[in-house]
């Protein structure tokens, strides 16, 4: 009987939420509320962007879908249209219809005129996002190359989670003699040259290209709307780190957010193992990572890692 009651409750709640979304969408079409100053969390996959996004989503001042939006953005401008060259969307693709679709989605689902979003593929599309929302705020999450590359390697072993989109790729992926046959996370320009190489070379390439793309776009964003955050600073003092992020985004850091930030490391999001710094040195991936670290040295230095 209890299971039936729970099922009925969930069904009613689902249709109530759906009706509310439809009603907000109609209101958006009629009243055209102004959606402004969105917050985009960017960074390489497995750098801690989900942790930052979920914490920003705890604010009552920011609407959040509480999930990654890569499918939505990819449907706006499918990578097929660019011959699968990259997930990056050029700024000239930005149109008023895009802005309206984005604004309508977040307003209808959250009822808020300011939202926070996270989709790691969007780190390749910052100029495009700026064309859509010139008043946007960006939070750039950085992680040291050893740990980030290690986590990317481990993520590639979970293609059913991080490579679901890549079944449509026209080219064959044959990394490490076929051990990895589905491309994971995101496509930077030049990815085809890594279809038949080692997994550490692929992950170093992704780390290098994503962070280089974000750093290149940094100069396009007004300084007061650009925030950089070392993942390691969160591990050292999450309350201090997040208070700085919220202040930079002009969002009040209230008691709820302070408590949440103080507890966030005890319930990590999508972590493969215990949270810590320099974890890669004690893993089976150490030799692989040491081999490719010189290839990311330049971009890591620009990020602030010696």
PDB file of C-alpha atoms in Angstrom:
ATOM      1  CA  UNK A   1       0.000   0.000   0.000  1.00  0.00           C
ATOM      2  CA  UNK A   2       2.830   2.358   0.889  1.00  0.00           C
ATOM      3  CA  UNK A   3       4.558   1.739  -2.461  1.00  0.00           C
ATOM      4  CA  UNK A   4       1.304   2.610  -4.246  1.00  0.00           C
ATOM      5  CA  UNK A   5       0.964   5.849  -2.273  1.00  0.00           C
ATOM      6  CA  UNK A   6       4.535   6.838  -3.096  1.00  0.00           C
ATOM      7  CA  UNK A   7       3.973   6.073  -6.772  1.00  0.00           C
ATOM      8  CA  UNK A   8       0.794   8.167  -6.835  1.00  0.00           C
ATOM      9  CA  UNK A   9       2.555  11.009  -5.031  1.00  0.00           C
ATOM     10  CA  UNK A  10       5.473  11.000  -7.481  1.00  0.00           C
ATOM     11  CA  UNK A  11       3.108  10.870 -10.464  1.00  0.00           C
ATOM     12  CA  UNK A  12       1.052  13.820  -9.180  1.00  0.00           C
ATOM     13  CA  UNK A  13       4.223  15.808  -8.387  1.00  0.00           C
ATOM     14  CA  UNK A  14       5.589  15.115 -11.866  1.00  0.00           C
ATOM     15  CA  UNK A  15       2.485  16.390 -13.635  1.00  0.00           C
ATOM     16  CA  UNK A  16       2.206  19.393 -11.321  1.00  0.00           C
ATOM     17  CA  UNK A  17       5.794  20.357 -12.166  1.00  0.00           C
ATOM     18  CA  UNK A  18       5.140  19.801 -15.861  1.00  0.00           C
ATOM     19  CA  UNK A  19       2.049  22.005 -15.745  1.00  0.00           C
ATOM     20  CA  UNK A  20       4.030  24.709 -13.942  1.00  0.00           C
ATOM     21  CA  UNK A  21       6.745  24.573 -16.598  1.00  0.00           C
ATOM     22  CA  UNK A  22       4.151  24.949 -19.343  1.00  0.00           C
ATOM     23  CA  UNK A  23       2.492  27.879 -17.554  1.00  0.00           C
ATOM     24  CA  UNK A  24       5.821  29.659 -17.083  1.00  0.00           C
ATOM     25  CA  UNK A  25       6.666  29.073 -20.740  1.00  0.00           C
ATOM     26  CA  UNK A  26       3.377  30.692 -21.786  1.00  0.00           C
ATOM     27  CA  UNK A  27       4.068  33.615 -19.451  1.00  0.00           C
ATOM     28  CA  UNK A  28       7.553  33.972 -20.915  1.00  0.00           C
ATOM     29  CA  UNK A  29       6.093  34.134 -24.435  1.00  0.00           C
ATOM     30  CA  UNK A  30       3.587  36.792 -23.387  1.00  0.00           C
ATOM     31  CA  UNK A  31       5.477  38.949 -20.894  1.00  0.00           C
ATOM     32  CA  UNK A  32       9.050  38.384 -22.131  1.00  0.00           C
ATOM     33  CA  UNK A  33      10.762  38.671 -18.721  1.00  0.00           C
ATOM     34  CA  UNK A  34      14.385  39.751 -19.032  1.00  0.00           C
ATOM     35  CA  UNK A  35      16.812  36.955 -18.233  1.00  0.00           C
ATOM     36  CA  UNK A  36      20.149  38.519 -17.341  1.00  0.00           C
ATOM     37  CA  UNK A  37      23.565  37.961 -15.778  1.00  0.00           C
ATOM     38  CA  UNK A  38      23.660  34.162 -16.056  1.00  0.00           C
ATOM     39  CA  UNK A  39      26.542  32.340 -14.400  1.00  0.00           C
ATOM     40  CA  UNK A  40      28.424  29.798 -16.515  1.00  0.00           C
ATOM     41  CA  UNK A  41      30.754  27.342 -14.776  1.00  0.00           C
ATOM     42  CA  UNK A  42      33.569  26.327 -17.137  1.00  0.00           C
ATOM     43  CA  UNK A  43      36.645  24.151 -16.903  1.00  0.00           C
ATOM     44  CA  UNK A  44      38.023  20.851 -18.062  1.00  0.00           C
ATOM     45  CA  UNK A  45      35.932  17.761 -17.365  1.00  0.00           C
ATOM     46  CA  UNK A  46      36.883  16.116 -14.041  1.00  0.00           C
ATOM     47  CA  UNK A  47      38.288  19.404 -12.696  1.00  0.00           C
ATOM     48  CA  UNK A  48      35.667  19.920  -9.988  1.00  0.00           C
ATOM     49  CA  UNK A  49      33.168  21.891 -12.069  1.00  0.00           C
ATOM     50  CA  UNK A  50      30.219  19.805 -10.852  1.00  0.00           C
ATOM     51  CA  UNK A  51      31.132  20.523  -7.236  1.00  0.00           C
ATOM     52  CA  UNK A  52      31.173  24.258  -7.945  1.00  0.00           C
ATOM     53  CA  UNK A  53      28.005  24.149 -10.055  1.00  0.00           C
ATOM     54  CA  UNK A  54      26.050  22.207  -7.444  1.00  0.00           C
ATOM     55  CA  UNK A  55      27.138  24.612  -4.722  1.00  0.00           C
ATOM     56  CA  UNK A  56      26.109  27.658  -6.759  1.00  0.00           C
ATOM     57  CA  UNK A  57      22.823  25.869  -7.424  1.00  0.00           C
ATOM     58  CA  UNK A  58      22.111  25.919  -3.692  1.00  0.00           C
ATOM     59  CA  UNK A  59      21.507  29.671  -3.863  1.00  0.00           C
ATOM     60  CA  UNK A  60      17.881  30.799  -3.909  1.00  0.00           C
ATOM     61  CA  UNK A  61      18.969  33.695  -6.138  1.00  0.00           C
ATOM     62  CA  UNK A  62      20.008  31.457  -9.042  1.00  0.00           C
ATOM     63  CA  UNK A  63      17.771  29.216 -11.090  1.00  0.00           C
ATOM     64  CA  UNK A  64      19.320  25.825 -11.782  1.00  0.00           C
ATOM     65  CA  UNK A  65      18.250  22.740 -13.697  1.00  0.00           C
ATOM     66  CA  UNK A  66      20.407  20.699 -11.289  1.00  0.00           C
ATOM     67  CA  UNK A  67      21.885  18.748 -14.191  1.00  0.00           C
ATOM     68  CA  UNK A  68      24.292  19.111 -17.078  1.00  0.00           C
ATOM     69  CA  UNK A  69      22.809  20.640 -20.205  1.00  0.00           C
ATOM     70  CA  UNK A  70      25.089  19.282 -22.947  1.00  0.00           C
ATOM     71  CA  UNK A  71      22.168  17.735 -24.856  1.00  0.00           C
ATOM     72  CA  UNK A  72      20.292  21.044 -24.934  1.00  0.00           C
ATOM     73  CA  UNK A  73      23.294  23.037 -26.175  1.00  0.00           C
ATOM     74  CA  UNK A  74      24.287  20.356 -28.676  1.00  0.00           C
ATOM     75  CA  UNK A  75      20.775  20.415 -30.126  1.00  0.00           C
ATOM     76  CA  UNK A  76      21.008  24.167 -30.688  1.00  0.00           C
ATOM     77  CA  UNK A  77      24.069  23.738 -32.900  1.00  0.00           C
ATOM     78  CA  UNK A  78      24.835  20.037 -33.417  1.00  0.00           C
ATOM     79  CA  UNK A  79      28.506  19.171 -33.924  1.00  0.00           C
ATOM     80  CA  UNK A  80      27.411  17.340 -37.079  1.00  0.00           C
ATOM     81  CA  UNK A  81      26.882  20.760 -38.655  1.00  0.00           C
ATOM     82  CA  UNK A  82      30.610  21.419 -38.175  1.00  0.00           C
ATOM     83  CA  UNK A  83      31.577  17.963 -39.499  1.00  0.00           C
ATOM     84  CA  UNK A  84      32.263  16.798 -35.940  1.00  0.00           C
ATOM     85  CA  UNK A  85      35.389  18.957 -35.843  1.00  0.00           C
ATOM     86  CA  UNK A  86      34.758  20.199 -32.301  1.00  0.00           C
ATOM     87  CA  UNK A  87      32.114  20.806 -29.655  1.00  0.00           C
ATOM     88  CA  UNK A  88      33.092  24.467 -29.768  1.00  0.00           C
ATOM     89  CA  UNK A  89      30.380  26.681 -31.267  1.00  0.00           C
ATOM     90  CA  UNK A  90      31.722  29.728 -33.174  1.00  0.00           C
ATOM     91  CA  UNK A  91      30.473  33.147 -32.020  1.00  0.00           C
ATOM     92  CA  UNK A  92      28.955  33.870 -35.431  1.00  0.00           C
ATOM     93  CA  UNK A  93      26.413  31.106 -34.722  1.00  0.00           C
ATOM     94  CA  UNK A  94      24.903  33.206 -31.933  1.00  0.00           C
ATOM     95  CA  UNK A  95      21.403  34.398 -32.788  1.00  0.00           C
ATOM     96  CA  UNK A  96      18.533  36.056 -30.975  1.00  0.00           C
ATOM     97  CA  UNK A  97      16.576  32.834 -31.386  1.00  0.00           C
ATOM     98  CA  UNK A  98      19.320  31.004 -29.454  1.00  0.00           C
ATOM     99  CA  UNK A  99      19.209  33.505 -26.630  1.00  0.00           C
ATOM    100  CA  UNK A 100      15.446  33.235 -26.471  1.00  0.00           C
ATOM    101  CA  UNK A 101      15.495  29.433 -26.353  1.00  0.00           C
ATOM    102  CA  UNK A 102      18.072  29.436 -23.561  1.00  0.00           C
ATOM    103  CA  UNK A 103      16.236  32.097 -21.571  1.00  0.00           C
ATOM    104  CA  UNK A 104      12.888  30.345 -22.028  1.00  0.00           C
ATOM    105  CA  UNK A 105      14.273  26.981 -20.913  1.00  0.00           C
ATOM    106  CA  UNK A 106      15.713  28.277 -17.665  1.00  0.00           C
ATOM    107  CA  UNK A 107      12.829  30.595 -16.862  1.00  0.00           C
ATOM    108  CA  UNK A 108      10.153  27.972 -17.522  1.00  0.00           C
ATOM    109  CA  UNK A 109      11.965  25.346 -15.460  1.00  0.00           C
ATOM    110  CA  UNK A 110      13.096  27.547 -12.563  1.00  0.00           C
ATOM    111  CA  UNK A 111      10.923  30.666 -12.535  1.00  0.00           C
ATOM    112  CA  UNK A 112      14.069  32.783 -12.140  1.00  0.00           C
ATOM    113  CA  UNK A 113      15.478  35.533 -14.334  1.00  0.00           C
ATOM    114  CA  UNK A 114      19.028  34.668 -13.383  1.00  0.00           C
ATOM    115  CA  UNK A 115      20.421  31.177 -13.736  1.00  0.00           C
ATOM    116  CA  UNK A 116      23.557  29.079 -13.300  1.00  0.00           C
ATOM    117  CA  UNK A 117      24.583  26.491 -15.861  1.00  0.00           C
ATOM    118  CA  UNK A 118      27.371  23.962 -16.298  1.00  0.00           C
ATOM    119  CA  UNK A 119      28.290  21.972 -19.369  1.00  0.00           C
ATOM    120  CA  UNK A 120      31.995  21.295 -19.840  1.00  0.00           C
ATOM    121  CA  UNK A 121      31.691  21.327 -23.608  1.00  0.00           C
ATOM    122  CA  UNK A 122      30.743  25.018 -23.295  1.00  0.00           C
ATOM    123  CA  UNK A 123      34.286  25.837 -22.211  1.00  0.00           C
ATOM    124  CA  UNK A 124      35.090  25.683 -25.927  1.00  0.00           C
ATOM    125  CA  UNK A 125      32.294  28.164 -26.724  1.00  0.00           C
ATOM    126  CA  UNK A 126      32.837  31.150 -24.421  1.00  0.00           C
ATOM    127  CA  UNK A 127      32.848  33.745 -27.263  1.00  0.00           C
ATOM    128  CA  UNK A 128      29.524  32.285 -28.448  1.00  0.00           C
ATOM    129  CA  UNK A 129      28.033  32.449 -24.936  1.00  0.00           C
ATOM    130  CA  UNK A 130      29.166  36.057 -24.636  1.00  0.00           C
ATOM    131  CA  UNK A 131      27.373  36.957 -27.856  1.00  0.00           C
ATOM    132  CA  UNK A 132      24.193  35.502 -26.371  1.00  0.00           C
ATOM    133  CA  UNK A 133      24.632  37.046 -22.923  1.00  0.00           C
ATOM    134  CA  UNK A 134      27.088  39.979 -22.920  1.00  0.00           C
ATOM    135  CA  UNK A 135      26.424  40.439 -19.179  1.00  0.00           C
ATOM    136  CA  UNK A 136      27.249  36.825 -18.289  1.00  0.00           C
ATOM    137  CA  UNK A 137      29.505  35.833 -15.380  1.00  0.00           C
ATOM    138  CA  UNK A 138      32.036  33.022 -15.756  1.00  0.00           C
ATOM    139  CA  UNK A 139      33.525  30.831 -13.031  1.00  0.00           C
ATOM    140  CA  UNK A 140      36.621  29.032 -14.311  1.00  0.00           C
ATOM    141  CA  UNK A 141      37.546  25.966 -12.230  1.00  0.00           C
ATOM    142  CA  UNK A 142      41.178  24.836 -12.493  1.00  0.00           C
ATOM    143  CA  UNK A 143      42.770  21.620 -11.296  1.00  0.00           C
ATOM    144  CA  UNK A 144      46.402  20.544 -11.264  1.00  0.00           C
ATOM    145  CA  UNK A 145      47.316  18.530 -14.368  1.00  0.00           C
ATOM    146  CA  UNK A 146      48.337  15.305 -12.624  1.00  0.00           C
ATOM    147  CA  UNK A 147      45.058  14.844 -10.776  1.00  0.00           C
ATOM    148  CA  UNK A 148      42.913  16.115 -13.624  1.00  0.00           C
ATOM    149  CA  UNK A 149      44.501  13.835 -16.222  1.00  0.00           C
ATOM    150  CA  UNK A 150      44.249  10.875 -13.846  1.00  0.00           C
ATOM    151  CA  UNK A 151      40.540  11.524 -13.339  1.00  0.00           C
ATOM    152  CA  UNK A 152      40.009  11.872 -17.086  1.00  0.00           C
ATOM    153  CA  UNK A 153      41.674   8.493 -17.639  1.00  0.00           C
ATOM    154  CA  UNK A 154      39.393   6.909 -15.054  1.00  0.00           C
ATOM    155  CA  UNK A 155      36.394   8.618 -16.638  1.00  0.00           C
ATOM    156  CA  UNK A 156      37.236   7.164 -20.029  1.00  0.00           C
ATOM    157  CA  UNK A 157      36.724   3.748 -18.460  1.00  0.00           C
ATOM    158  CA  UNK A 158      33.076   4.752 -17.908  1.00  0.00           C
ATOM    159  CA  UNK A 159      32.072   5.379 -21.504  1.00  0.00           C
ATOM    160  CA  UNK A 160      28.474   4.441 -20.675  1.00  0.00           C
ATOM    161  CA  UNK A 161      28.379   7.626 -18.582  1.00  0.00           C
ATOM    162  CA  UNK A 162      30.734  10.061 -20.326  1.00  0.00           C
ATOM    163  CA  UNK A 163      30.600   8.882 -23.944  1.00  0.00           C
ATOM    164  CA  UNK A 164      26.911   8.319 -24.624  1.00  0.00           C
ATOM    165  CA  UNK A 165      26.864  11.028 -27.305  1.00  0.00           C
ATOM    166  CA  UNK A 166      29.810   9.643 -29.282  1.00  0.00           C
ATOM    167  CA  UNK A 167      28.062   6.673 -30.889  1.00  0.00           C
ATOM    168  CA  UNK A 168      27.206   9.029 -33.747  1.00  0.00           C
ATOM    169  CA  UNK A 169      30.845   9.867 -34.550  1.00  0.00           C
ATOM    170  CA  UNK A 170      31.592   9.082 -38.209  1.00  0.00           C
ATOM    171  CA  UNK A 171      35.186   8.010 -37.483  1.00  0.00           C
ATOM    172  CA  UNK A 172      36.340   4.905 -35.668  1.00  0.00           C
ATOM    173  CA  UNK A 173      37.989   5.360 -32.269  1.00  0.00           C
ATOM    174  CA  UNK A 174      40.742   2.839 -31.607  1.00  0.00           C
ATOM    175  CA  UNK A 175      42.627   4.144 -28.586  1.00  0.00           C
ATOM    176  CA  UNK A 176      45.090   1.655 -27.072  1.00  0.00           C
ATOM    177  CA  UNK A 177      44.427  -0.931 -29.794  1.00  0.00           C
ATOM    178  CA  UNK A 178      40.679  -0.837 -29.265  1.00  0.00           C
ATOM    179  CA  UNK A 179      40.478  -0.789 -25.466  1.00  0.00           C
ATOM    180  CA  UNK A 180      38.675   2.561 -25.758  1.00  0.00           C
ATOM    181  CA  UNK A 181      36.249   2.720 -28.684  1.00  0.00           C
ATOM    182  CA  UNK A 182      33.910   5.522 -27.616  1.00  0.00           C
ATOM    183  CA  UNK A 183      35.186   9.085 -27.349  1.00  0.00           C
ATOM    184  CA  UNK A 184      34.423  10.594 -23.946  1.00  0.00           C
ATOM    185  CA  UNK A 185      33.739  14.059 -22.528  1.00  0.00           C
ATOM    186  CA  UNK A 186      34.320  16.570 -25.362  1.00  0.00           C
ATOM    187  CA  UNK A 187      35.853  17.087 -28.781  1.00  0.00           C
ATOM    188  CA  UNK A 188      38.515  19.795 -29.115  1.00  0.00           C
ATOM    189  CA  UNK A 189      39.822  20.825 -32.514  1.00  0.00           C
ATOM    190  CA  UNK A 190      42.370  18.288 -33.731  1.00  0.00           C
ATOM    191  CA  UNK A 191      40.880  15.327 -31.866  1.00  0.00           C
ATOM    192  CA  UNK A 192      41.107  13.033 -34.891  1.00  0.00           C
ATOM    193  CA  UNK A 193      44.902  12.882 -34.551  1.00  0.00           C
ATOM    194  CA  UNK A 194      44.396  11.065 -31.223  1.00  0.00           C
ATOM    195  CA  UNK A 195      41.981   8.326 -32.348  1.00  0.00           C
ATOM    196  CA  UNK A 196      44.716   5.678 -32.385  1.00  0.00           C
ATOM    197  CA  UNK A 197      47.080   6.580 -29.560  1.00  0.00           C
ATOM    198  CA  UNK A 198      47.461   6.047 -25.797  1.00  0.00           C
ATOM    199  CA  UNK A 199      44.796   7.089 -23.305  1.00  0.00           C
ATOM    200  CA  UNK A 200      47.190   9.348 -21.424  1.00  0.00           C
ATOM    201  CA  UNK A 201      48.015  11.247 -24.617  1.00  0.00           C
ATOM    202  CA  UNK A 202      44.307  11.726 -25.308  1.00  0.00           C
ATOM    203  CA  UNK A 203      43.581  13.001 -21.804  1.00  0.00           C
ATOM    204  CA  UNK A 204      46.599  15.315 -21.782  1.00  0.00           C
ATOM    205  CA  UNK A 205      45.403  16.663 -25.133  1.00  0.00           C
ATOM    206  CA  UNK A 206      41.911  17.304 -23.725  1.00  0.00           C
ATOM    207  CA  UNK A 207      43.316  18.995 -20.616  1.00  0.00           C
ATOM    208  CA  UNK A 208      45.626  21.178 -22.690  1.00  0.00           C
ATOM    209  CA  UNK A 209      43.116  22.215 -25.329  1.00  0.00           C
ATOM    210  CA  UNK A 210      40.186  22.928 -23.015  1.00  0.00           C
ATOM    211  CA  UNK A 211      42.204  25.078 -20.644  1.00  0.00           C
ATOM    212  CA  UNK A 212      43.969  26.851 -23.512  1.00  0.00           C
ATOM    213  CA  UNK A 213      40.599  27.668 -25.071  1.00  0.00           C
ATOM    214  CA  UNK A 214      39.270  29.101 -21.811  1.00  0.00           C
ATOM    215  CA  UNK A 215      42.420  31.136 -21.183  1.00  0.00           C
ATOM    216  CA  UNK A 216      42.268  32.538 -24.706  1.00  0.00           C
ATOM    217  CA  UNK A 217      38.669  33.667 -24.166  1.00  0.00           C
ATOM    218  CA  UNK A 218      39.417  35.263 -20.794  1.00  0.00           C
ATOM    219  CA  UNK A 219      40.384  38.605 -22.319  1.00  0.00           C
ATOM    220  CA  UNK A 220      36.922  38.907 -23.888  1.00  0.00           C
ATOM    221  CA  UNK A 221      35.169  38.972 -20.510  1.00  0.00           C
ATOM    222  CA  UNK A 222      35.116  42.007 -18.242  1.00  0.00           C
ATOM    223  CA  UNK A 223      37.378  41.422 -15.251  1.00  0.00           C
ATOM    224  CA  UNK A 224      34.574  41.923 -12.728  1.00  0.00           C
ATOM    225  CA  UNK A 225      32.575  39.121 -14.384  1.00  0.00           C
ATOM    226  CA  UNK A 226      35.400  36.566 -14.543  1.00  0.00           C
ATOM    227  CA  UNK A 227      36.326  34.427 -11.530  1.00  0.00           C
ATOM    228  CA  UNK A 228      39.074  31.794 -11.389  1.00  0.00           C
ATOM    229  CA  UNK A 229      39.073  29.096  -8.741  1.00  0.00           C
ATOM    230  CA  UNK A 230      41.729  26.508  -7.960  1.00  0.00           C
ATOM    231  CA  UNK A 231      40.124  23.187  -7.064  1.00  0.00           C
ATOM    232  CA  UNK A 232      42.890  22.765  -4.493  1.00  0.00           C
ATOM    233  CA  UNK A 233      41.710  25.927  -2.694  1.00  0.00           C
ATOM    234  CA  UNK A 234      38.324  24.281  -2.199  1.00  0.00           C
ATOM    235  CA  UNK A 235      40.045  21.305  -0.587  1.00  0.00           C
ATOM    236  CA  UNK A 236      42.043  23.593   1.718  1.00  0.00           C
ATOM    237  CA  UNK A 237      39.177  25.854   2.835  1.00  0.00           C
ATOM    238  CA  UNK A 238      35.835  25.354   1.067  1.00  0.00           C
ATOM    239  CA  UNK A 239      34.026  28.117   2.975  1.00  0.00           C
ATOM    240  CA  UNK A 240      36.624  30.726   2.078  1.00  0.00           C
ATOM    241  CA  UNK A 241      36.838  29.536  -1.527  1.00  0.00           C
ATOM    242  CA  UNK A 242      33.101  29.574  -2.103  1.00  0.00           C
ATOM    243  CA  UNK A 243      32.526  32.854  -0.289  1.00  0.00           C
ATOM    244  CA  UNK A 244      34.923  34.426  -2.795  1.00  0.00           C
ATOM    245  CA  UNK A 245      33.086  32.851  -5.747  1.00  0.00           C
ATOM    246  CA  UNK A 246      29.659  34.003  -4.562  1.00  0.00           C
ATOM    247  CA  UNK A 247      30.924  37.504  -3.887  1.00  0.00           C
ATOM    248  CA  UNK A 248      32.428  37.689  -7.364  1.00  0.00           C
ATOM    249  CA  UNK A 249      29.126  36.558  -8.893  1.00  0.00           C
ATOM    250  CA  UNK A 250      27.268  39.111  -6.777  1.00  0.00           C
ATOM    251  CA  UNK A 251      25.214  36.462  -5.021  1.00  0.00           C
ATOM    252  CA  UNK A 252      24.723  36.698  -1.219  1.00  0.00           C
ATOM    253  CA  UNK A 253      26.655  34.062   0.704  1.00  0.00           C
ATOM    254  CA  UNK A 254      24.004  33.359   3.330  1.00  0.00           C
ATOM    255  CA  UNK A 255      24.015  30.988   6.303  1.00  0.00           C
ATOM    256  CA  UNK A 256      22.627  28.114   4.256  1.00  0.00           C
ATOM    257  CA  UNK A 257      25.392  28.439   1.670  1.00  0.00           C
ATOM    258  CA  UNK A 258      28.023  28.737   4.377  1.00  0.00           C
ATOM    259  CA  UNK A 259      26.815  25.509   6.012  1.00  0.00           C
ATOM    260  CA  UNK A 260      26.588  23.743   2.671  1.00  0.00           C
ATOM    261  CA  UNK A 261      30.107  24.818   1.720  1.00  0.00           C
ATOM    262  CA  UNK A 262      31.444  23.603   5.056  1.00  0.00           C
ATOM    263  CA  UNK A 263      29.978  20.150   4.486  1.00  0.00           C
ATOM    264  CA  UNK A 264      30.422  19.815   0.723  1.00  0.00           C
ATOM    265  CA  UNK A 265      33.627  17.767   0.845  1.00  0.00           C
ATOM    266  CA  UNK A 266      31.895  15.137   2.971  1.00  0.00           C
ATOM    267  CA  UNK A 267      29.444  14.339   0.163  1.00  0.00           C
ATOM    268  CA  UNK A 268      31.358  14.888  -3.090  1.00  0.00           C
ATOM    269  CA  UNK A 269      29.651  14.802  -6.466  1.00  0.00           C
ATOM    270  CA  UNK A 270      30.798  12.214  -9.040  1.00  0.00           C
ATOM    271  CA  UNK A 271      34.041  11.478  -7.194  1.00  0.00           C
ATOM    272  CA  UNK A 272      35.790   8.238  -8.177  1.00  0.00           C
ATOM    273  CA  UNK A 273      37.750   7.998  -4.931  1.00  0.00           C
ATOM    274  CA  UNK A 274      38.517   9.850  -1.722  1.00  0.00           C
ATOM    275  CA  UNK A 275      39.015  13.577  -2.270  1.00  0.00           C
ATOM    276  CA  UNK A 276      42.584  14.799  -1.972  1.00  0.00           C
ATOM    277  CA  UNK A 277      45.489  16.529  -3.675  1.00  0.00           C
ATOM    278  CA  UNK A 278      48.140  14.791  -5.787  1.00  0.00           C
ATOM    279  CA  UNK A 279      46.194  11.531  -5.691  1.00  0.00           C
ATOM    280  CA  UNK A 280      47.602  10.542  -9.065  1.00  0.00           C
ATOM    281  CA  UNK A 281      51.050   9.884  -7.577  1.00  0.00           C
ATOM    282  CA  UNK A 282      49.733   6.872  -5.665  1.00  0.00           C
ATOM    283  CA  UNK A 283      47.837   5.314  -8.589  1.00  0.00           C
ATOM    284  CA  UNK A 284      48.600   2.838 -11.359  1.00  0.00           C
ATOM    285  CA  UNK A 285      48.394   5.765 -13.790  1.00  0.00           C
ATOM    286  CA  UNK A 286      51.441   7.508 -12.352  1.00  0.00           C
ATOM    287  CA  UNK A 287      53.976   6.431 -14.990  1.00  0.00           C
ATOM    288  CA  UNK A 288      51.577   7.227 -17.818  1.00  0.00           C
ATOM    289  CA  UNK A 289      50.876  10.693 -16.429  1.00  0.00           C
ATOM    290  CA  UNK A 290      54.538  11.461 -15.800  1.00  0.00           C
ATOM    291  CA  UNK A 291      55.187  10.706 -19.455  1.00  0.00           C
ATOM    292  CA  UNK A 292      52.691  13.304 -20.711  1.00  0.00           C
ATOM    293  CA  UNK A 293      53.072  16.035 -18.089  1.00  0.00           C
ATOM    294  CA  UNK A 294      55.683  17.889 -20.195  1.00  0.00           C
ATOM    295  CA  UNK A 295      53.082  18.273 -22.953  1.00  0.00           C
ATOM    296  CA  UNK A 296      50.791  20.309 -20.669  1.00  0.00           C
ATOM    297  CA  UNK A 297      53.493  22.292 -18.894  1.00  0.00           C
ATOM    298  CA  UNK A 298      52.918  25.524 -20.837  1.00  0.00           C
ATOM    299  CA  UNK A 299      49.178  25.702 -20.310  1.00  0.00           C
ATOM    300  CA  UNK A 300      49.486  24.594 -16.668  1.00  0.00           C
ATOM    301  CA  UNK A 301      51.919  27.453 -16.092  1.00  0.00           C
ATOM    302  CA  UNK A 302      49.453  29.936 -17.557  1.00  0.00           C
ATOM    303  CA  UNK A 303      46.801  28.509 -15.241  1.00  0.00           C
ATOM    304  CA  UNK A 304      49.012  29.167 -12.226  1.00  0.00           C
ATOM    305  CA  UNK A 305      50.569  25.758 -11.645  1.00  0.00           C
ATOM    306  CA  UNK A 306      54.333  25.577 -11.482  1.00  0.00           C
TER     307      UNK A 306
END
